[in-house]
XYZ file of C-alpha atoms in Angstrom:
694
model
C -0.003 0.031 -0.122
C 1.382 3.333 -1.010
C 2.340 5.705 1.642
C 2.269 9.576 2.105
C 6.005 10.062 1.024
C 5.357 8.074 -2.227
C 3.573 11.488 -3.432
C 5.858 13.683 -2.087
C 6.853 14.852 -5.616
C 3.203 15.172 -6.650
C 2.782 18.273 -4.219
C 5.234 20.615 -6.631
C 4.073 18.422 -9.716
C 0.225 19.432 -9.564
C 0.950 23.508 -9.392
C 3.167 23.044 -12.239
C 0.597 21.133 -14.532
C -1.298 24.191 -13.961
C 1.039 26.232 -15.038
C 1.566 24.415 -17.825
C -2.290 24.341 -18.976
C -2.196 27.923 -18.223
C 0.316 28.674 -20.578
C -1.154 26.348 -23.210
C -4.443 28.227 -22.845
C -2.223 31.524 -23.010
C -0.365 30.686 -26.175
C -3.726 29.523 -27.969
C -4.998 33.176 -27.469
C -8.342 31.271 -26.727
C -10.781 31.673 -23.773
C -10.719 28.346 -23.282
C -11.251 28.063 -19.872
C -13.705 29.821 -17.085
C -12.658 32.498 -14.913
C -9.424 33.322 -17.127
C -7.779 29.709 -15.912
C -8.023 30.334 -12.248
C -9.857 27.025 -11.513
C -7.201 24.481 -12.571
C -4.993 26.508 -10.162
C -7.010 26.381 -7.439
C -7.786 22.510 -7.963
C -3.723 21.890 -8.047
C -3.014 23.868 -5.291
C -6.015 22.257 -3.502
C -4.486 18.843 -4.195
C -1.203 19.832 -3.071
C -2.723 21.063 0.419
C -4.355 17.957 0.917
C -0.900 15.869 0.180
C 0.808 18.458 2.492
C -1.272 17.903 5.438
C -0.980 13.988 4.861
C 2.655 14.654 4.794
C 2.651 16.575 8.109
C 0.617 14.369 9.854
C 2.907 11.415 8.890
C 6.115 13.424 10.373
C 3.736 14.305 13.299
C 3.741 10.253 13.919
C 7.483 10.245 13.864
C 7.950 9.258 10.288
C 10.777 11.095 8.112
C 11.703 10.648 4.549
C 15.090 11.418 2.549
C 15.018 9.780 -0.756
C 17.256 10.405 -3.897
C 15.118 9.936 -6.976
C 17.396 10.889 -10.239
C 21.174 11.415 -10.455
C 22.051 14.081 -12.791
C 25.963 13.648 -13.156
C 28.249 11.570 -10.859
C 32.157 11.530 -10.907
C 35.081 11.029 -8.204
C 35.047 12.864 -5.236
C 36.397 16.457 -4.819
C 38.470 15.531 -1.932
C 40.474 12.185 -1.038
C 39.193 12.184 2.355
C 35.349 11.560 1.169
C 34.659 7.982 0.696
C 31.442 9.161 -1.309
C 31.528 10.221 -4.923
C 31.114 13.580 -5.771
C 27.425 13.410 -7.043
C 24.467 15.833 -8.399
C 21.059 14.654 -7.470
C 17.296 15.468 -7.202
C 15.879 14.155 -4.270
C 12.941 14.769 -1.473
C 13.843 15.777 2.262
C 10.578 15.447 4.109
C 11.154 16.262 7.719
C 9.337 18.352 10.404
C 10.410 21.250 8.807
C 9.993 21.051 5.762
C 6.242 19.182 6.310
C 5.627 22.400 8.251
C 6.762 24.996 5.096
C 4.639 22.768 2.602
C 1.481 23.126 4.420
C 1.957 26.750 5.033
C 2.991 27.276 1.282
C 0.091 24.958 -0.366
C -2.716 26.539 2.108
C -1.618 30.395 1.125
C -1.045 29.452 -2.111
C -4.722 28.012 -2.378
C -6.241 30.990 -0.442
C -4.209 33.316 -3.122
C -5.566 31.547 -5.810
C -9.421 32.229 -4.541
C -8.865 35.442 -3.526
C -7.660 36.446 -7.295
C -11.182 35.147 -8.476
C -12.266 38.473 -6.683
C -9.450 40.920 -7.084
C -8.538 39.955 -10.856
C -11.681 38.776 -12.260
C -14.170 41.444 -11.489
C -11.970 44.369 -12.778
C -12.078 42.932 -16.465
C -8.335 42.289 -16.322
C -6.659 41.042 -19.822
C -3.742 38.276 -19.886
C -5.229 36.320 -16.671
C -4.113 32.835 -18.189
C -0.643 34.559 -17.967
C -1.437 35.456 -14.257
C -2.602 32.220 -13.453
C 0.317 30.604 -14.783
C 2.699 32.439 -12.858
C 0.928 31.636 -9.682
C 0.902 28.090 -10.547
C 4.977 28.264 -11.622
C 5.498 30.349 -8.205
C 3.630 27.770 -6.249
C 5.636 24.928 -7.896
C 8.955 26.174 -7.814
C 8.754 27.340 -3.823
C 7.333 24.041 -3.088
C 10.360 22.566 -5.024
C 12.442 24.255 -2.937
C 11.106 23.525 -0.003
C 11.272 19.692 -0.904
C 15.004 19.743 -1.981
C 17.242 17.426 -0.120
C 20.494 19.176 -1.498
C 21.677 22.741 -1.605
C 22.221 22.546 -5.660
C 18.853 21.698 -6.194
C 17.644 24.140 -3.748
C 19.305 26.699 -5.655
C 18.062 25.810 -8.729
C 14.590 25.988 -7.314
C 15.693 29.764 -5.493
C 16.606 31.271 -8.581
C 13.217 29.903 -10.574
C 11.249 31.552 -7.721
C 13.378 34.600 -8.197
C 12.209 34.347 -11.888
C 8.463 33.815 -11.051
C 8.559 37.155 -8.901
C 9.969 38.920 -11.533
C 7.389 37.927 -14.031
C 4.526 38.843 -11.420
C 5.650 41.718 -10.231
C 5.892 43.034 -13.494
C 2.310 41.607 -14.744
C 0.882 44.918 -15.658
C 3.929 45.508 -17.785
C 2.232 48.395 -20.001
C 2.357 50.585 -16.927
C 5.114 52.387 -16.058
C 5.643 51.498 -12.526
C 5.510 47.504 -12.759
C 8.301 46.843 -15.153
C 10.851 49.112 -13.271
C 10.097 47.427 -9.908
C 10.470 43.811 -11.522
C 13.910 44.611 -12.626
C 14.568 45.993 -9.628
C 13.575 42.861 -7.760
C 15.132 40.765 -10.140
C 18.691 42.617 -9.915
C 18.851 43.381 -6.221
C 18.502 39.524 -5.512
C 20.551 38.368 -8.228
C 23.536 40.243 -6.439
C 22.598 38.404 -3.483
C 22.132 34.914 -5.367
C 26.079 35.630 -6.703
C 27.565 34.767 -3.252
C 24.850 32.233 -3.121
C 26.388 30.489 -5.916
C 30.211 31.067 -4.721
C 29.014 29.467 -1.555
C 27.272 26.131 -3.530
C 30.538 25.882 -4.944
C 32.382 26.321 -1.788
C 30.156 23.776 -0.372
C 31.059 21.099 -3.014
C 34.471 21.974 -2.969
C 35.124 21.287 0.419
C 32.843 18.283 1.247
C 31.870 16.754 -2.056
C 28.209 16.483 -1.307
C 25.563 19.156 -1.071
C 22.761 16.929 0.976
C 21.098 18.624 3.887
C 20.719 15.610 6.308
C 21.732 12.344 6.511
C 25.246 10.566 7.345
C 27.041 11.930 4.049
C 25.368 15.112 4.623
C 27.812 18.145 4.339
C 26.394 19.226 7.971
C 27.344 16.075 9.190
C 31.037 15.799 7.731
C 31.640 19.753 8.643
C 30.754 18.530 12.319
C 33.359 15.647 11.937
C 36.038 17.923 10.319
C 35.336 20.371 13.471
C 36.062 17.267 16.010
C 38.890 16.104 14.449
C 36.955 12.643 12.550
C 37.174 14.388 9.340
C 39.480 16.276 7.018
C 38.404 18.602 4.308
C 39.600 20.742 1.762
C 39.658 24.547 3.211
C 40.969 27.856 1.378
C 43.981 29.823 1.948
C 45.067 27.766 5.149
C 41.863 28.687 7.202
C 41.051 26.024 9.770
C 37.663 24.275 9.610
C 35.810 26.584 11.610
C 36.595 29.800 9.915
C 36.227 28.219 6.604
C 32.647 27.145 7.537
C 31.896 30.466 8.807
C 32.890 31.942 5.355
C 31.037 29.705 3.585
C 27.842 30.337 5.640
C 28.435 34.055 4.878
C 28.348 33.510 1.163
C 25.374 31.337 1.269
C 24.136 34.316 3.528
C 24.248 36.812 0.631
C 21.244 35.038 -1.374
C 19.196 34.888 1.971
C 19.786 38.677 2.631
C 18.569 39.205 -1.116
C 15.638 37.240 -1.148
C 14.588 37.663 2.429
C 14.896 41.602 1.743
C 17.078 42.313 4.519
C 19.700 45.540 5.175
C 21.280 46.125 2.657
C 19.514 44.555 0.050
C 16.063 45.077 1.141
C 15.035 48.074 -1.196
C 13.708 46.010 -4.215
C 10.539 44.729 -1.591
C 8.719 48.205 -1.386
C 8.995 48.711 -4.849
C 7.379 44.981 -5.642
C 3.900 46.329 -4.566
C 3.685 47.312 -8.189
C 2.099 44.104 -8.715
C -1.278 42.512 -8.043
C -1.735 42.690 -4.206
C -2.831 38.876 -4.417
C 1.116 38.338 -5.662
C 2.024 40.776 -2.575
C 0.579 38.303 -0.394
C 2.047 35.023 -1.903
C 5.393 36.994 -2.215
C 5.626 38.052 1.176
C 4.098 35.491 3.083
C 4.703 32.152 2.027
C 7.362 32.356 -1.248
C 9.893 34.513 -2.271
C 10.943 36.439 0.767
C 10.373 33.359 2.891
C 12.591 31.251 1.076
C 15.814 33.064 2.535
C 14.952 32.651 6.275
C 13.527 28.682 5.649
C 17.407 28.282 3.713
C 18.508 29.326 7.031
C 16.486 27.115 8.891
C 17.256 24.069 6.419
C 21.254 24.407 7.043
C 20.950 25.250 10.402
C 22.952 21.926 11.455
C 25.696 23.977 9.289
C 25.299 27.326 11.000
C 25.256 25.894 14.247
C 28.930 25.212 14.315
C 29.504 28.846 13.466
C 28.550 31.053 16.528
C 30.232 33.829 14.685
C 27.925 33.282 11.673
C 24.891 33.089 14.022
C 25.802 36.083 15.766
C 26.131 37.947 12.362
C 22.797 36.499 11.552
C 21.052 37.804 14.633
C 22.857 41.398 14.253
C 21.548 41.474 10.523
C 18.177 40.182 11.477
C 17.574 42.917 14.374
C 18.799 46.039 12.605
C 16.633 45.423 10.008
C 13.497 44.651 12.130
C 14.593 48.117 13.569
C 15.482 49.782 10.718
C 12.432 48.890 8.735
C 9.897 49.616 11.507
C 11.302 53.153 11.648
C 10.512 53.733 7.725
C 7.092 52.436 8.194
C 5.993 55.050 10.711
C 5.478 57.481 8.038
C 4.481 55.818 4.879
C 0.514 56.654 3.496
C -0.067 53.769 1.032
C -1.398 50.796 2.995
C 0.842 48.663 0.989
C 3.805 50.493 1.592
C 3.403 50.221 5.610
C 2.868 46.049 4.915
C 5.931 46.111 2.813
C 8.381 47.710 5.468
C 6.683 45.483 8.431
C 7.410 42.350 6.477
C 11.000 43.494 6.162
C 11.085 44.154 9.986
C 9.341 40.937 10.499
C 11.682 38.892 8.790
C 14.355 40.405 10.619
C 12.728 39.300 13.887
C 12.991 35.422 12.185
C 16.737 35.985 11.512
C 17.229 37.320 14.843
C 15.579 34.115 16.250
C 17.771 31.992 14.210
C 20.811 33.694 14.776
C 20.273 33.835 18.772
C 20.243 29.982 18.865
C 16.214 29.931 18.649
C 15.737 27.467 15.993
C 12.076 26.784 17.400
C 11.419 30.499 18.178
C 12.634 31.494 14.328
C 10.779 28.696 12.655
C 7.663 29.148 14.910
C 7.531 33.017 13.853
C 7.961 31.833 10.001
C 4.719 30.127 10.755
C 2.335 32.560 12.497
C 3.960 35.513 10.352
C 2.860 33.430 7.134
C -0.684 33.634 8.335
C -1.411 37.150 9.618
C 0.951 38.381 6.802
C -1.251 36.773 4.043
C -4.118 37.873 5.743
C -2.901 41.812 6.221
C -2.238 41.707 2.348
C -5.589 40.093 1.372
C -7.209 42.497 3.745
C -5.690 45.398 2.208
C -6.379 43.951 -1.213
C -10.009 44.080 -0.157
C -9.987 47.312 0.816
C -8.228 48.312 -2.764
C -10.788 46.471 -4.333
C -13.422 48.868 -2.615
C -11.518 51.982 -3.072
C -11.122 51.319 -7.006
C -7.050 50.552 -6.564
C -6.430 53.983 -4.961
C -3.753 52.854 -1.929
C -3.493 56.389 -0.113
C -5.039 55.624 3.426
C -5.273 59.252 3.959
C -8.288 58.900 1.027
C -9.888 56.193 3.173
C -11.511 56.647 6.970
C -15.112 55.154 7.927
C -14.723 51.316 6.373
C -15.389 49.603 9.589
C -19.004 49.707 8.998
C -19.026 49.222 5.051
C -16.614 46.466 5.003
C -17.381 44.547 8.507
C -15.451 41.067 7.350
C -12.710 42.881 6.174
C -12.175 45.146 9.267
C -12.654 42.465 11.901
C -10.161 40.053 10.216
C -7.968 42.694 9.294
C -7.818 44.194 13.114
C -6.869 40.307 13.890
C -4.082 40.414 11.475
C -3.116 43.232 13.197
C -3.192 42.648 16.505
C -0.907 39.404 15.528
C 1.450 41.612 13.863
C 1.859 44.608 16.823
C 2.554 40.932 18.729
C -0.792 41.475 21.218
C -1.898 38.653 23.526
C -3.600 36.103 22.689
C -2.999 36.666 18.851
C -0.277 34.590 16.703
C 2.593 37.288 16.511
C 2.560 37.311 20.623
C 3.745 33.718 21.011
C 6.387 33.673 18.369
C 7.593 37.204 18.372
C 8.060 37.198 22.221
C 9.788 33.659 21.774
C 12.687 35.172 19.446
C 12.952 37.995 21.941
C 13.196 35.632 24.615
C 15.992 33.464 23.183
C 18.184 36.724 22.133
C 17.873 37.624 25.929
C 18.282 34.632 27.330
C 21.289 33.381 25.200
C 23.145 37.247 25.752
C 23.015 37.035 29.249
C 24.133 33.531 29.401
C 27.021 33.856 27.374
C 30.278 35.661 28.685
C 32.197 36.220 25.570
C 31.245 38.633 22.885
C 28.703 36.666 21.218
C 26.606 37.198 24.398
C 27.249 41.333 24.227
C 26.355 40.905 19.994
C 23.003 38.972 21.562
C 21.969 41.511 23.775
C 22.488 44.474 21.356
C 20.041 42.641 19.226
C 17.985 42.100 21.583
C 17.772 45.581 22.367
C 16.975 46.663 19.011
C 14.330 44.160 18.495
C 12.436 45.580 21.525
C 12.502 48.915 20.437
C 11.442 47.798 17.196
C 8.190 46.513 18.869
C 7.310 49.763 19.994
C 7.556 50.971 16.275
C 5.638 48.072 15.191
C 2.552 48.681 17.412
C 2.555 52.373 16.355
C 2.715 51.962 12.543
C 0.183 49.091 12.750
C -2.478 50.869 14.378
C -1.831 53.806 12.608
C -2.572 52.051 9.532
C -5.954 50.868 11.186
C -6.999 53.651 12.508
C -6.433 55.791 8.832
C -8.155 52.886 7.027
C -10.866 52.144 8.948
C -11.967 54.245 11.590
C -13.064 57.979 11.667
C -15.250 59.351 8.779
C -14.805 58.879 5.297
C -12.524 61.360 3.786
C -13.224 60.882 0.279
C -16.086 60.075 -2.055
C -14.836 56.490 -2.925
C -14.705 55.379 0.801
C -18.160 56.952 1.083
C -18.910 54.555 -1.383
C -16.977 51.534 -0.593
C -18.415 47.982 -0.517
C -17.202 44.377 0.572
C -16.174 41.864 -2.000
C -18.352 38.640 -2.557
C -17.416 35.150 -1.072
C -14.199 34.870 -3.168
C -12.936 37.700 -0.985
C -14.257 36.873 2.424
C -13.484 33.185 2.437
C -9.703 33.631 2.337
C -10.182 36.576 5.161
C -12.013 34.259 7.651
C -9.869 31.367 7.326
C -6.609 33.543 7.688
C -8.277 35.350 10.476
C -9.152 32.347 12.598
C -5.393 30.979 11.990
C -3.720 34.386 13.245
C -6.277 34.152 16.127
C -5.420 30.890 17.173
C -2.005 29.409 15.478
C 0.014 31.162 18.380
C -1.608 28.637 20.969
C 0.845 25.587 19.655
C 3.535 27.380 21.422
C 2.927 29.376 24.166
C 6.698 29.943 25.691
C 6.416 33.633 26.177
C 3.885 33.377 29.050
C 4.626 29.588 30.282
C 7.603 27.818 31.103
C 7.090 24.391 29.472
C 7.839 21.367 31.507
C 10.003 18.521 30.020
C 6.772 16.272 29.372
C 4.965 19.468 27.724
C 7.977 20.375 25.441
C 8.179 16.516 24.214
C 4.300 16.682 23.386
C 4.287 19.959 21.934
C 7.024 19.553 19.755
C 6.173 15.988 18.767
C 3.299 17.530 17.418
C 4.633 20.601 15.499
C 8.053 19.407 14.661
C 8.229 15.587 14.739
C 9.913 13.382 16.926
C 13.533 14.184 18.155
C 14.781 10.768 16.677
C 13.001 11.253 13.533
C 13.473 14.881 12.763
C 16.181 16.510 15.200
C 18.700 14.141 15.047
C 18.712 13.649 11.425
C 18.239 16.996 10.424
C 20.220 18.718 12.937
C 23.007 16.398 14.281
C 21.645 16.161 17.496
C 18.415 15.924 19.685
C 16.252 17.645 22.092
C 14.455 20.897 21.953
C 17.448 22.797 24.115
C 19.666 21.543 20.967
C 20.425 25.697 20.420
C 21.757 25.852 23.844
C 24.620 23.485 23.007
C 25.730 26.492 20.568
C 27.311 28.131 23.077
C 30.128 26.634 24.878
C 29.877 28.761 27.978
C 26.179 28.865 28.298
C 24.945 28.946 31.719
C 27.637 30.874 32.890
C 25.741 33.597 33.358
C 21.709 33.533 33.995
C 20.077 30.476 33.167
C 16.852 30.030 31.278
C 15.072 29.008 34.908
C 16.184 32.285 36.573
C 14.487 34.664 33.898
C 10.936 33.928 33.996
C 9.694 34.171 30.170
C 6.291 35.812 31.181
C 8.543 38.530 32.387
C 9.956 39.032 28.934
C 6.778 38.809 27.438
C 5.281 41.724 29.703
C 7.579 43.689 28.712
C 7.162 43.268 25.037
C 3.493 43.545 25.359
C 3.717 46.936 27.438
C 5.757 48.292 24.737
C 3.339 46.915 21.857
C 0.151 48.364 23.955
C 2.002 51.849 24.333
C 2.840 52.034 20.480
C -0.940 51.007 19.343
C -2.346 53.241 21.987
C -0.292 56.179 20.884
C -1.368 55.613 17.459
C -4.942 55.389 18.490
C -4.618 58.449 20.534
C -3.149 60.375 17.789
C -5.248 58.952 14.585
C -8.225 57.308 16.067
C -10.365 60.524 15.902
C -12.959 61.300 13.576
C -10.887 63.803 11.441
C -7.088 62.895 11.805
C -4.201 64.896 11.330
C -0.816 64.045 9.510
C 0.800 63.998 13.393
C 4.338 62.664 11.173
C 4.557 65.974 9.602
C 5.804 67.602 12.592
C 8.873 65.397 12.525
C 10.359 67.939 9.850
C 13.294 66.841 8.275
C 13.533 63.487 10.245
C 9.929 62.718 8.529
C 11.724 63.474 5.135
C 14.286 61.066 5.800
C 12.420 58.351 6.885
C 9.508 58.799 4.210
C 12.105 58.673 1.727
C 13.726 55.427 3.054
C 16.519 57.167 3.929
C 17.583 57.949 0.489
C 18.951 54.686 -0.003
C 17.544 54.568 -3.632
C 19.378 57.617 -4.268
C 22.770 56.296 -2.481
C 22.610 53.114 -4.878
C 22.000 55.067 -7.831
C 25.124 57.664 -7.088
C 27.221 54.180 -5.784
C 26.287 52.745 -9.369
C 26.823 55.765 -11.123
C 30.011 57.362 -9.082
C 31.909 54.359 -8.123
C 30.991 51.073 -10.016
C 30.770 52.780 -13.751
C 34.258 54.501 -13.393
C 35.657 51.305 -11.740
C 34.310 49.032 -14.563
C 35.473 51.525 -17.305
C 38.832 51.508 -15.442
C 38.957 47.755 -15.435
C 37.931 47.844 -19.084
C 40.872 49.965 -19.918
C 43.166 47.619 -18.026
C 41.488 44.637 -19.638
C 42.095 45.886 -23.122
C 45.496 47.809 -22.719
C 47.282 45.185 -20.609
C 45.544 42.168 -20.477
C 44.312 41.783 -24.092
C 47.666 43.759 -25.148
C 49.801 40.989 -23.690
C 47.989 38.407 -25.203
C 47.706 39.885 -28.473
C 51.578 40.789 -28.260
C 52.598 37.029 -27.739
C 50.088 36.169 -30.528
C 51.447 38.900 -32.798
C 54.763 37.458 -32.060
C 53.993 34.007 -33.098
C 51.659 35.110 -36.137
C 55.151 36.975 -37.303
C 57.525 33.992 -36.886
C 55.137 31.816 -38.592
C 54.295 34.117 -41.565
C 58.176 34.001 -42.229
C 58.685 30.340 -41.883
C 55.915 29.037 -43.808
C 58.073 30.532 -46.734
C 60.690 28.068 -46.777
C 57.462 25.250 -47.411
C 57.587 25.860 -51.254
C 57.571 22.247 -52.271
C 60.765 22.131 -53.796
C 63.139 18.907 -53.137
C 66.284 20.891 -53.669
C 65.378 23.478 -51.052
C 64.641 20.951 -48.508
C 67.689 19.153 -48.965
C 69.742 22.679 -48.759
C 67.840 23.018 -45.095
C 68.493 19.727 -43.772
C 71.977 20.162 -44.569
C 72.466 23.575 -42.739
C 70.618 22.071 -39.926
C 72.984 19.161 -39.750
C 76.088 21.837 -39.922
C 74.635 24.046 -37.628
C 74.460 20.974 -35.194
C 77.798 19.335 -35.833
C 79.143 23.017 -35.009
C 77.048 23.471 -31.738
C 78.157 20.042 -30.489
C 82.049 20.754 -31.316
C 81.901 24.508 -29.885
C 80.037 23.343 -26.451
C 81.020 19.839 -26.634
C 84.473 20.524 -26.189
C 85.683 19.442 -29.652
C 88.077 22.485 -30.006
């Protein structure tokens, strides 16, 4: 009897088939399918969701699956110390992490397809088969990335995800903004992926394998090398730990680009030029989620380098705070959500970098649902506002759009981290892990984590403020435009996805209540068996060791300072909650009236700096025009004058000598005999002189 894992490939294959069908319809130029071709995509993603749920519950029962089903190329091992030959393979890895992510991606993709029925079709859009083809390929690419059992396969799907985002962000290609935003997203993320590709090559050159899990995986070989049980190739004489840190940081370049972390985050706000359902899919479950998922997927490798983890934590915490400050002053509803996404993925990076593997992946889970909810809720508002996204033109939508309002409010409470909504449980566990490991580590790593915790805590205040500023301006007060006065809510295809996601944003956090409750060992075992699988099946294989407190082992001197038991987790949660409530309350006081004023204008020049995103786009243009282009021209001159000059000079000598010597090849036997005689004479004279004959 076939088991769940026998159908693993079908999870990604079903959306790919819907893509092929939509492409065929688009190329035919005929309206062959109802609803613009949405129904095959809905059926395919529903099938993927059913299979993903089957995988999830199979893993929850202690099963995992790691299978190579196709060998692309095979050769000799890259290092003499490795017993396995260097191979390029395709395979699937189903474990607690991937089963959770499969469920997220397939569910959000299904709801986005359903929501698109109301968002795209009601506007009389053209090119809908192309749109649904893009959604199908996007979903299939992300599911393939999640299923990948090795780094090379993950890189290939990683790039395909980037291509799909380019196609969907630029869907409205006849307008001025979307094509430019699509190109920016593609180029900025390609810059990060350049380092990722070098990291992939370095992994193969070092370990001879790119598998994520198992006895011959590169995290396992790296752990053996650090323990002196194996020998691997390193570069420039670096020790294993330093070289592994360098590899991890190279791969991190791709993560920073895809997950829009500082300084490669500038593409994401511009990506709002695409259709709002696409934004929901990008921000919640595909493009941006791919980066942080890769860190979690490689966590057994990153755990061997506390330096790399500290850098991840600092980058994430700074990004969380940095993006939150820009969200304070934005006027377009999707722009606020875009900067909130950058900030929240910073929290995920902070959790992973602080040693909180469970905290980071848990926030990835909760964020997927409440951010998809917020974007689809924004899409519902945008439909009602006839695609006007300016919050100052809204107001008073609460009574006209009750389903949108209450579900959007649930997502906003989750985003702000207000108890008992989902974001509170996951975000506060991230902060708790950063604080506990910072206090419990006496080295410089502990200081880095405490700094990261401080930045994350300040970002909580800003998050509460910009979130409820958005809610107040959009839904409360009096309508501030004729469009807002006439607004009406969409149909079932808009409401059903909002209700489903609203319930999840309200309840999903209860699966992990660490911020207010110190769990017992039995409770931890039960919780993580349900959410992440059993220790032996999931943690031991994927991370190289077992136990919920695996991340404590990352820090050799953990326990030298304050241990977790000495710092009640509910105190950390209460502090964060108080800041979130203060930020939300401040927004209510300033913007909750019938006729709110633009108080951010009072910030003066600081407001201009924040509104213009710290002038990062201008700086990047200056950097390209004033630094990169002159350096490129100088390099081109050097290449042509020196490199090409030397090569051309050598070739000129050869050509000149050849053109002269070829003249003696005239076909006359007497000339050849004369040359032989002359050559023999020269040899005899040479032997006579240097051989001592005279």
